[in-house]
Amino acid sequence: MRPFVRSITRSEADAEEVIQETFVRVWLARDGITEVQDLAKWLFTIASRESIRYMKRKLSQERKLAESARSAGLVSTASPLEYSLVAELRRIVGEAIRDMPPQRRLIYQLSREEGLKPSAIAARLSLSTGTVKNVLSRALKEIREKLEAAGIPLTLFIVHLLKII
């Protein structure tokens, strides 16, 4: 499955994200697996849909970032140092997200990337709203800890996000 997903995403890191999300979806649908007649085909269908969903989200995020930078007039005024800092911050945050347990990562992504409210996430995953809020709190704490471990104070992170993004 990995070569198939990698051929769509064209990145090992992106392929890993898609595969993780695929298996989260499989886990969430585990009760219906006995009804699946062709398991391999079913897995590849889920993987291809997740790959497409992932690439659409990624493209959308890149477009929003570029548009934000253009509309703020920051495209030409940001220094290479600032861009490299933002790239480093994104790398650290991405690493923190990838290191999260699958359920925590899923809840974080539904909240931050899809913009769902805790109540909508809770309904979608059959969890309580309080559980979702606790998981989101823990996810943000992990990201803060990763930033601090890398020597990046949270205030610097916020200032640079507001200035460049």
PDB file of N, CA and C in Angstrom, residues 42-136:
ATOM      1  N   TRP A  42     -10.906  -2.907  -0.479  1.00  0.00           N
ATOM      2  CA  TRP A  42     -11.487  -1.980   0.495  1.00  0.00           C
ATOM      3  C   TRP A  42     -10.402  -1.076   1.087  1.00  0.00           C
ATOM      4  N   LEU A  43      -9.258  -1.669   1.471  1.00  0.00           N
ATOM      5  CA  LEU A  43      -8.147  -0.891   2.029  1.00  0.00           C
ATOM      6  C   LEU A  43      -7.590   0.101   1.007  1.00  0.00           C
ATOM      7  N   PHE A  44      -7.422  -0.343  -0.232  1.00  0.00           N
ATOM      8  CA  PHE A  44      -6.913   0.554  -1.264  1.00  0.00           C
ATOM      9  C   PHE A  44      -7.898   1.673  -1.572  1.00  0.00           C
ATOM     10  N   THR A  45      -9.174   1.387  -1.505  1.00  0.00           N
ATOM     11  CA  THR A  45     -10.185   2.433  -1.709  1.00  0.00           C
ATOM     12  C   THR A  45     -10.074   3.487  -0.620  1.00  0.00           C
ATOM     13  N   ILE A  46      -9.967   3.050   0.619  1.00  0.00           N
ATOM     14  CA  ILE A  46      -9.826   3.987   1.733  1.00  0.00           C
ATOM     15  C   ILE A  46      -8.529   4.777   1.573  1.00  0.00           C
ATOM     16  N   ALA A  47      -7.440   4.095   1.235  1.00  0.00           N
ATOM     17  CA  ALA A  47      -6.143   4.764   1.077  1.00  0.00           C
ATOM     18  C   ALA A  47      -6.175   5.787  -0.054  1.00  0.00           C
ATOM     19  N   SER A  48      -6.809   5.446  -1.160  1.00  0.00           N
ATOM     20  CA  SER A  48      -6.861   6.401  -2.280  1.00  0.00           C
ATOM     21  C   SER A  48      -7.711   7.608  -1.916  1.00  0.00           C
ATOM     22  N   ARG A  49      -8.816   7.394  -1.228  1.00  0.00           N
ATOM     23  CA  ARG A  49      -9.656   8.525  -0.805  1.00  0.00           C
ATOM     24  C   ARG A  49      -8.923   9.396   0.204  1.00  0.00           C
ATOM     25  N   GLU A  50      -8.204   8.771   1.131  1.00  0.00           N
ATOM     26  CA  GLU A  50      -7.435   9.532   2.114  1.00  0.00           C
ATOM     27  C   GLU A  50      -6.307  10.306   1.438  1.00  0.00           C
ATOM     28  N   SER A  51      -5.685   9.702   0.434  1.00  0.00           N
ATOM     29  CA  SER A  51      -4.610  10.380  -0.304  1.00  0.00           C
ATOM     30  C   SER A  51      -5.140  11.632  -0.989  1.00  0.00           C
ATOM     31  N   ILE A  52      -6.264  11.488  -1.637  1.00  0.00           N
ATOM     32  CA  ILE A  52      -6.862  12.629  -2.339  1.00  0.00           C
ATOM     33  C   ILE A  52      -7.289  13.696  -1.342  1.00  0.00           C
ATOM     34  N   ARG A  53      -7.912  13.288  -0.250  1.00  0.00           N
ATOM     35  CA  ARG A  53      -8.343  14.230   0.791  1.00  0.00           C
ATOM     36  C   ARG A  53      -7.132  14.972   1.369  1.00  0.00           C
ATOM     37  N   TYR A  54      -6.075  14.226   1.631  1.00  0.00           N
ATOM     38  CA  TYR A  54      -4.855  14.817   2.196  1.00  0.00           C
ATOM     39  C   TYR A  54      -4.248  15.834   1.233  1.00  0.00           C
ATOM     40  N   MET A  55      -4.138  15.468  -0.035  1.00  0.00           N
ATOM     41  CA  MET A  55      -3.534  16.367  -1.020  1.00  0.00           C
ATOM     42  C   MET A  55      -4.388  17.616  -1.230  1.00  0.00           C
ATOM     43  N   LYS A  56      -5.700  17.477  -1.193  1.00  0.00           N
ATOM     44  CA  LYS A  56      -6.573  18.648  -1.309  1.00  0.00           C
ATOM     45  C   LYS A  56      -6.362  19.592  -0.129  1.00  0.00           C
ATOM     46  N   ARG A  57      -6.288  19.023   1.087  1.00  0.00           N
ATOM     47  CA  ARG A  57      -6.051  19.846   2.283  1.00  0.00           C
ATOM     48  C   ARG A  57      -4.709  20.548   2.197  1.00  0.00           C
ATOM     49  N   LYS A  58      -3.705  19.818   1.768  1.00  0.00           N
ATOM     50  CA  LYS A  58      -2.360  20.380   1.673  1.00  0.00           C
ATOM     51  C   LYS A  58      -2.315  21.511   0.652  1.00  0.00           C
ATOM     52  N   LEU A  59      -2.911  21.303  -0.481  1.00  0.00           N
ATOM     53  CA  LEU A  59      -2.960  22.335  -1.515  1.00  0.00           C
ATOM     54  C   LEU A  59      -3.732  23.555  -1.017  1.00  0.00           C
ATOM     55  N   SER A  60      -4.843  23.316  -0.351  1.00  0.00           N
ATOM     56  CA  SER A  60      -5.644  24.408   0.192  1.00  0.00           C
ATOM     57  C   SER A  60      -4.846  25.212   1.208  1.00  0.00           C
ATOM     58  N   GLN A  61      -4.116  24.536   2.077  1.00  0.00           N
ATOM     59  CA  GLN A  61      -3.301  25.231   3.075  1.00  0.00           C
ATOM     60  C   GLN A  61      -2.209  26.056   2.409  1.00  0.00           C
ATOM     61  N   GLU A  62      -1.578  25.499   1.390  1.00  0.00           N
ATOM     62  CA  GLU A  62      -0.527  26.234   0.687  1.00  0.00           C
ATOM     63  C   GLU A  62      -1.093  27.456  -0.015  1.00  0.00           C
ATOM     64  N   ARG A  63      -2.259  27.322  -0.603  1.00  0.00           N
ATOM     65  CA  ARG A  63      -2.893  28.462  -1.271  1.00  0.00           C
ATOM     66  C   ARG A  63      -3.271  29.545  -0.272  1.00  0.00           C
ATOM     67  N   LYS A  64      -3.831  29.126   0.870  1.00  0.00           N
ATOM     68  CA  LYS A  64      -4.203  30.099   1.895  1.00  0.00           C
ATOM     69  C   LYS A  64      -2.981  30.832   2.419  1.00  0.00           C
ATOM     70  N   LEU A  65      -1.909  30.115   2.625  1.00  0.00           N
ATOM     71  CA  LEU A  65      -0.680  30.715   3.107  1.00  0.00           C
ATOM     72  C   LEU A  65      -0.151  31.735   2.102  1.00  0.00           C
ATOM     73  N   ALA A  66      -0.105  31.349   0.846  1.00  0.00           N
ATOM     74  CA  ALA A  66       0.377  32.258  -0.193  1.00  0.00           C
ATOM     75  C   ALA A  66      -0.528  33.482  -0.312  1.00  0.00           C
ATOM     76  N   GLU A  67      -1.834  33.273  -0.251  1.00  0.00           N
ATOM     77  CA  GLU A  67      -2.775  34.392  -0.343  1.00  0.00           C
ATOM     78  C   GLU A  67      -2.640  35.318   0.853  1.00  0.00           C
ATOM     79  N   SER A  68      -2.483  34.744   2.042  1.00  0.00           N
ATOM     80  CA  SER A  68      -2.304  35.569   3.248  1.00  0.00           C
ATOM     81  C   SER A  68      -1.055  36.422   3.130  1.00  0.00           C
ATOM     82  N   ALA A  69       0.004  35.818   2.662  1.00  0.00           N
ATOM     83  CA  ALA A  69       1.263  36.549   2.510  1.00  0.00           C
ATOM     84  C   ALA A  69       1.119  37.650   1.462  1.00  0.00           C
ATOM     85  N   ARG A  70       0.439  37.355   0.354  1.00  0.00           N
ATOM     86  CA  ARG A  70       0.234  38.365  -0.686  1.00  0.00           C
ATOM     87  C   ARG A  70      -0.646  39.502  -0.192  1.00  0.00           C
ATOM     88  N   SER A  71      -1.761  39.159   0.446  1.00  0.00           N
ATOM     89  CA  SER A  71      -2.699  40.194   0.882  1.00  0.00           C
ATOM     90  C   SER A  71      -2.114  41.065   1.987  1.00  0.00           C
ATOM     91  N   ALA A  72      -1.226  40.517   2.784  1.00  0.00           N
ATOM     92  CA  ALA A  72      -0.590  41.298   3.852  1.00  0.00           C
ATOM     93  C   ALA A  72       0.617  42.066   3.331  1.00  0.00           C
ATOM     94  N   GLY A  73       0.952  41.847   2.068  1.00  0.00           N
ATOM     95  CA  GLY A  73       2.102  42.534   1.499  1.00  0.00           C
ATOM     96  C   GLY A  73       3.417  42.029   2.061  1.00  0.00           C
ATOM     97  N   LEU A  74       3.427  40.815   2.546  1.00  0.00           N
ATOM     98  CA  LEU A  74       4.620  40.288   3.194  1.00  0.00           C
ATOM     99  C   LEU A  74       5.509  39.471   2.268  1.00  0.00           C
ATOM    100  N   VAL A  75       5.038  39.249   1.064  1.00  0.00           N
ATOM    101  CA  VAL A  75       5.809  38.392   0.182  1.00  0.00           C
ATOM    102  C   VAL A  75       7.184  38.990  -0.084  1.00  0.00           C
ATOM    103  N   SER A  76       7.239  40.274  -0.320  1.00  0.00           N
ATOM    104  CA  SER A  76       8.525  40.863  -0.660  1.00  0.00           C
ATOM    105  C   SER A  76       9.275  41.414   0.554  1.00  0.00           C
ATOM    106  N   THR A  77       8.584  41.608   1.705  1.00  0.00           N
ATOM    107  CA  THR A  77       9.251  42.212   2.848  1.00  0.00           C
ATOM    108  C   THR A  77       9.818  41.208   3.841  1.00  0.00           C
ATOM    109  N   ALA A  78       9.387  39.970   3.797  1.00  0.00           N
ATOM    110  CA  ALA A  78       9.894  38.977   4.732  1.00  0.00           C
ATOM    111  C   ALA A  78      11.310  38.567   4.318  1.00  0.00           C
ATOM    112  N   SER A  79      12.177  38.495   5.288  1.00  0.00           N
ATOM    113  CA  SER A  79      13.567  38.142   5.001  1.00  0.00           C
ATOM    114  C   SER A  79      13.713  36.624   4.876  1.00  0.00           C
ATOM    115  N   PRO A  80      14.785  36.194   4.238  1.00  0.00           N
ATOM    116  CA  PRO A  80      15.035  34.745   4.165  1.00  0.00           C
ATOM    117  C   PRO A  80      15.151  34.118   5.553  1.00  0.00           C
ATOM    118  N   LEU A  81      15.688  34.867   6.499  1.00  0.00           N
ATOM    119  CA  LEU A  81      15.788  34.357   7.864  1.00  0.00           C
ATOM    120  C   LEU A  81      14.408  34.091   8.452  1.00  0.00           C
ATOM    121  N   GLU A  82      13.474  35.032   8.215  1.00  0.00           N
ATOM    122  CA  GLU A  82      12.113  34.846   8.724  1.00  0.00           C
ATOM    123  C   GLU A  82      11.441  33.640   8.075  1.00  0.00           C
ATOM    124  N   TYR A  83      11.640  33.481   6.781  1.00  0.00           N
ATOM    125  CA  TYR A  83      11.062  32.322   6.108  1.00  0.00           C
ATOM    126  C   TYR A  83      11.670  31.021   6.628  1.00  0.00           C
ATOM    127  N   SER A  84      12.969  31.022   6.883  1.00  0.00           N
ATOM    128  CA  SER A  84      13.589  29.804   7.398  1.00  0.00           C
ATOM    129  C   SER A  84      13.110  29.512   8.813  1.00  0.00           C
ATOM    130  N   LEU A  85      12.871  30.561   9.616  1.00  0.00           N
ATOM    131  CA  LEU A  85      12.344  30.355  10.963  1.00  0.00           C
ATOM    132  C   LEU A  85      10.944  29.748  10.902  1.00  0.00           C
ATOM    133  N   VAL A  86      10.125  30.288  10.025  1.00  0.00           N
ATOM    134  CA  VAL A  86       8.769  29.749   9.885  1.00  0.00           C
ATOM    135  C   VAL A  86       8.828  28.302   9.396  1.00  0.00           C
ATOM    136  N   ALA A  87       9.726  28.016   8.465  1.00  0.00           N
ATOM    137  CA  ALA A  87       9.870  26.645   7.982  1.00  0.00           C
ATOM    138  C   ALA A  87      10.288  25.721   9.126  1.00  0.00           C
ATOM    139  N   GLU A  88      11.194  26.185   9.970  1.00  0.00           N
ATOM    140  CA  GLU A  88      11.632  25.388  11.117  1.00  0.00           C
ATOM    141  C   GLU A  88      10.485  25.189  12.112  1.00  0.00           C
ATOM    142  N   LEU A  89       9.717  26.245  12.344  1.00  0.00           N
ATOM    143  CA  LEU A  89       8.571  26.140  13.242  1.00  0.00           C
ATOM    144  C   LEU A  89       7.562  25.136  12.703  1.00  0.00           C
ATOM    145  N   ARG A  90       7.288  25.205  11.424  1.00  0.00           N
ATOM    146  CA  ARG A  90       6.348  24.259  10.809  1.00  0.00           C
ATOM    147  C   ARG A  90       6.860  22.829  10.911  1.00  0.00           C
ATOM    148  N   ARG A  91       8.160  22.657  10.717  1.00  0.00           N
ATOM    149  CA  ARG A  91       8.743  21.331  10.804  1.00  0.00           C
ATOM    150  C   ARG A  91       8.567  20.757  12.209  1.00  0.00           C
ATOM    151  N   ILE A  92       8.828  21.585  13.210  1.00  0.00           N
ATOM    152  CA  ILE A  92       8.711  21.132  14.596  1.00  0.00           C
ATOM    153  C   ILE A  92       7.258  20.818  14.932  1.00  0.00           C
ATOM    154  N   VAL A  93       6.343  21.691  14.530  1.00  0.00           N
ATOM    155  CA  VAL A  93       4.926  21.447  14.797  1.00  0.00           C
ATOM    156  C   VAL A  93       4.458  20.197  14.052  1.00  0.00           C
ATOM    157  N   GLY A  94       4.869  20.048  12.799  1.00  0.00           N
ATOM    158  CA  GLY A  94       4.509  18.855  12.032  1.00  0.00           C
ATOM    159  C   GLY A  94       5.034  17.585  12.673  1.00  0.00           C
ATOM    160  N   GLU A  95       6.250  17.657  13.187  1.00  0.00           N
ATOM    161  CA  GLU A  95       6.840  16.522  13.876  1.00  0.00           C
ATOM    162  C   GLU A  95       6.052  16.182  15.142  1.00  0.00           C
ATOM    163  N   ALA A  96       5.653  17.220  15.874  1.00  0.00           N
ATOM    164  CA  ALA A  96       4.861  17.003  17.093  1.00  0.00           C
ATOM    165  C   ALA A  96       3.532  16.326  16.742  1.00  0.00           C
ATOM    166  N   ILE A  97       2.921  16.758  15.659  1.00  0.00           N
ATOM    167  CA  ILE A  97       1.641  16.179  15.232  1.00  0.00           C
ATOM    168  C   ILE A  97       1.837  14.723  14.804  1.00  0.00           C
ATOM    169  N   ARG A  98       2.895  14.465  14.036  1.00  0.00           N
ATOM    170  CA  ARG A  98       3.170  13.089  13.588  1.00  0.00           C
ATOM    171  C   ARG A  98       3.457  12.151  14.755  1.00  0.00           C
ATOM    172  N   ASP A  99       4.046  12.682  15.831  1.00  0.00           N
ATOM    173  CA  ASP A  99       4.395  11.851  16.983  1.00  0.00           C
ATOM    174  C   ASP A  99       3.206  11.561  17.900  1.00  0.00           C
ATOM    175  N   MET A 100       2.096  12.233  17.671  1.00  0.00           N
ATOM    176  CA  MET A 100       0.922  12.016  18.519  1.00  0.00           C
ATOM    177  C   MET A 100       0.329  10.633  18.263  1.00  0.00           C
ATOM    178  N   PRO A 101      -0.305  10.059  19.286  1.00  0.00           N
ATOM    179  CA  PRO A 101      -1.043   8.815  19.053  1.00  0.00           C
ATOM    180  C   PRO A 101      -2.132   9.063  17.989  1.00  0.00           C
ATOM    181  N   PRO A 102      -2.500   8.048  17.231  1.00  0.00           N
ATOM    182  CA  PRO A 102      -3.437   8.241  16.114  1.00  0.00           C
ATOM    183  C   PRO A 102      -4.742   8.957  16.483  1.00  0.00           C
ATOM    184  N   GLN A 103      -5.356   8.591  17.584  1.00  0.00           N
ATOM    185  CA  GLN A 103      -6.636   9.217  17.954  1.00  0.00           C
ATOM    186  C   GLN A 103      -6.442  10.705  18.268  1.00  0.00           C
ATOM    187  N   ARG A 104      -5.378  11.040  18.993  1.00  0.00           N
ATOM    188  CA  ARG A 104      -5.097  12.440  19.331  1.00  0.00           C
ATOM    189  C   ARG A 104      -4.805  13.231  18.065  1.00  0.00           C
ATOM    190  N   ARG A 105      -4.015  12.645  17.150  1.00  0.00           N
ATOM    191  CA  ARG A 105      -3.689  13.314  15.900  1.00  0.00           C
ATOM    192  C   ARG A 105      -4.958  13.557  15.088  1.00  0.00           C
ATOM    193  N   LEU A 106      -5.821  12.554  15.031  1.00  0.00           N
ATOM    194  CA  LEU A 106      -7.065  12.684  14.277  1.00  0.00           C
ATOM    195  C   LEU A 106      -7.915  13.816  14.843  1.00  0.00           C
ATOM    196  N   ILE A 107      -8.071  13.850  16.154  1.00  0.00           N
ATOM    197  CA  ILE A 107      -8.880  14.898  16.779  1.00  0.00           C
ATOM    198  C   ILE A 107      -8.256  16.264  16.524  1.00  0.00           C
ATOM    199  N   TYR A 108      -6.940  16.371  16.646  1.00  0.00           N
ATOM    200  CA  TYR A 108      -6.250  17.641  16.396  1.00  0.00           C
ATOM    201  C   TYR A 108      -6.464  18.089  14.945  1.00  0.00           C
ATOM    202  N   GLN A 109      -6.295  17.164  14.000  1.00  0.00           N
ATOM    203  CA  GLN A 109      -6.448  17.508  12.590  1.00  0.00           C
ATOM    204  C   GLN A 109      -7.886  17.901  12.255  1.00  0.00           C
ATOM    205  N   LEU A 110      -8.847  17.212  12.838  1.00  0.00           N
ATOM    206  CA  LEU A 110     -10.244  17.581  12.601  1.00  0.00           C
ATOM    207  C   LEU A 110     -10.516  18.989  13.117  1.00  0.00           C
ATOM    208  N   SER A 111      -9.896  19.327  14.232  1.00  0.00           N
ATOM    209  CA  SER A 111     -10.084  20.648  14.816  1.00  0.00           C
ATOM    210  C   SER A 111      -9.351  21.723  14.029  1.00  0.00           C
ATOM    211  N   ARG A 112      -8.068  21.513  13.780  1.00  0.00           N
ATOM    212  CA  ARG A 112      -7.241  22.567  13.202  1.00  0.00           C
ATOM    213  C   ARG A 112      -7.255  22.607  11.688  1.00  0.00           C
ATOM    214  N   GLU A 113      -7.307  21.457  11.042  1.00  0.00           N
ATOM    215  CA  GLU A 113      -7.238  21.447   9.588  1.00  0.00           C
ATOM    216  C   GLU A 113      -8.608  21.489   8.935  1.00  0.00           C
ATOM    217  N   GLU A 114      -9.583  20.840   9.564  1.00  0.00           N
ATOM    218  CA  GLU A 114     -10.929  20.861   8.988  1.00  0.00           C
ATOM    219  C   GLU A 114     -11.813  21.893   9.663  1.00  0.00           C
ATOM    220  N   GLY A 115     -11.335  22.480  10.771  1.00  0.00           N
ATOM    221  CA  GLY A 115     -12.068  23.542  11.447  1.00  0.00           C
ATOM    222  C   GLY A 115     -13.316  23.096  12.186  1.00  0.00           C
ATOM    223  N   LEU A 116     -13.377  21.830  12.561  1.00  0.00           N
ATOM    224  CA  LEU A 116     -14.557  21.342  13.271  1.00  0.00           C
ATOM    225  C   LEU A 116     -14.514  21.748  14.737  1.00  0.00           C
ATOM    226  N   LYS A 117     -15.663  22.015  15.287  1.00  0.00           N
ATOM    227  CA  LYS A 117     -15.783  22.340  16.707  1.00  0.00           C
ATOM    228  C   LYS A 117     -15.745  21.045  17.513  1.00  0.00           C
ATOM    229  N   PRO A 118     -15.372  21.139  18.804  1.00  0.00           N
ATOM    230  CA  PRO A 118     -15.304  19.927  19.625  1.00  0.00           C
ATOM    231  C   PRO A 118     -16.590  19.099  19.614  1.00  0.00           C
ATOM    232  N   SER A 119     -17.735  19.761  19.609  1.00  0.00           N
ATOM    233  CA  SER A 119     -18.995  19.008  19.606  1.00  0.00           C
ATOM    234  C   SER A 119     -19.173  18.220  18.304  1.00  0.00           C
ATOM    235  N   ALA A 120     -18.751  18.802  17.176  1.00  0.00           N
ATOM    236  CA  ALA A 120     -18.858  18.108  15.893  1.00  0.00           C
ATOM    237  C   ALA A 120     -17.878  16.930  15.836  1.00  0.00           C
ATOM    238  N   ILE A 121     -16.687  17.134  16.381  1.00  0.00           N
ATOM    239  CA  ILE A 121     -15.699  16.052  16.422  1.00  0.00           C
ATOM    240  C   ILE A 121     -16.225  14.927  17.306  1.00  0.00           C
ATOM    241  N   ALA A 122     -16.775  15.303  18.459  1.00  0.00           N
ATOM    242  CA  ALA A 122     -17.311  14.305  19.390  1.00  0.00           C
ATOM    243  C   ALA A 122     -18.401  13.473  18.728  1.00  0.00           C
ATOM    244  N   ALA A 123     -19.289  14.134  18.006  1.00  0.00           N
ATOM    245  CA  ALA A 123     -20.371  13.408  17.332  1.00  0.00           C
ATOM    246  C   ALA A 123     -19.816  12.493  16.242  1.00  0.00           C
ATOM    247  N   ARG A 124     -18.842  12.986  15.508  1.00  0.00           N
ATOM    248  CA  ARG A 124     -18.265  12.216  14.398  1.00  0.00           C
ATOM    249  C   ARG A 124     -17.523  10.969  14.891  1.00  0.00           C
ATOM    250  N   LEU A 125     -16.857  11.088  16.052  1.00  0.00           N
ATOM    251  CA  LEU A 125     -16.048   9.980  16.563  1.00  0.00           C
ATOM    252  C   LEU A 125     -16.709   9.221  17.709  1.00  0.00           C
ATOM    253  N   SER A 126     -17.948   9.554  18.001  1.00  0.00           N
ATOM    254  CA  SER A 126     -18.694   8.915  19.092  1.00  0.00           C
ATOM    255  C   SER A 126     -17.958   9.049  20.433  1.00  0.00           C
ATOM    256  N   LEU A 127     -17.548  10.265  20.732  1.00  0.00           N
ATOM    257  CA  LEU A 127     -16.877  10.586  21.988  1.00  0.00           C
ATOM    258  C   LEU A 127     -17.658  11.687  22.684  1.00  0.00           C
ATOM    259  N   SER A 128     -17.324  11.935  23.941  1.00  0.00           N
ATOM    260  CA  SER A 128     -17.951  13.062  24.626  1.00  0.00           C
ATOM    261  C   SER A 128     -17.205  14.337  24.255  1.00  0.00           C
ATOM    262  N   THR A 129     -17.902  15.454  24.319  1.00  0.00           N
ATOM    263  CA  THR A 129     -17.285  16.746  24.009  1.00  0.00           C
ATOM    264  C   THR A 129     -16.149  17.033  24.987  1.00  0.00           C
ATOM    265  N   GLY A 130     -16.332  16.666  26.235  1.00  0.00           N
ATOM    266  CA  GLY A 130     -15.281  16.867  27.237  1.00  0.00           C
ATOM    267  C   GLY A 130     -14.020  16.095  26.891  1.00  0.00           C
ATOM    268  N   THR A 131     -14.186  14.879  26.399  1.00  0.00           N
ATOM    269  CA  THR A 131     -13.034  14.075  25.999  1.00  0.00           C
ATOM    270  C   THR A 131     -12.292  14.750  24.859  1.00  0.00           C
ATOM    271  N   VAL A 132     -13.029  15.238  23.881  1.00  0.00           N
ATOM    272  CA  VAL A 132     -12.407  15.913  22.735  1.00  0.00           C
ATOM    273  C   VAL A 132     -11.643  17.147  23.211  1.00  0.00           C
ATOM    274  N   LYS A 133     -12.245  17.931  24.091  1.00  0.00           N
ATOM    275  CA  LYS A 133     -11.566  19.123  24.608  1.00  0.00           C
ATOM    276  C   LYS A 133     -10.293  18.746  25.357  1.00  0.00           C
ATOM    277  N   ASN A 134     -10.349  17.692  26.154  1.00  0.00           N
ATOM    278  CA  ASN A 134      -9.163  17.245  26.887  1.00  0.00           C
ATOM    279  C   ASN A 134      -8.059  16.786  25.937  1.00  0.00           C
ATOM    280  N   VAL A 135      -8.452  16.065  24.905  1.00  0.00           N
ATOM    281  CA  VAL A 135      -7.476  15.573  23.930  1.00  0.00           C
ATOM    282  C   VAL A 135      -6.840  16.746  23.185  1.00  0.00           C
ATOM    283  N   LEU A 136      -7.645  17.735  22.802  1.00  0.00           N
ATOM    284  CA  LEU A 136      -7.104  18.917  22.120  1.00  0.00           C
ATOM    285  C   LEU A 136      -6.141  19.669  23.025  1.00  0.00           C
TER     286      LEU A 136
END
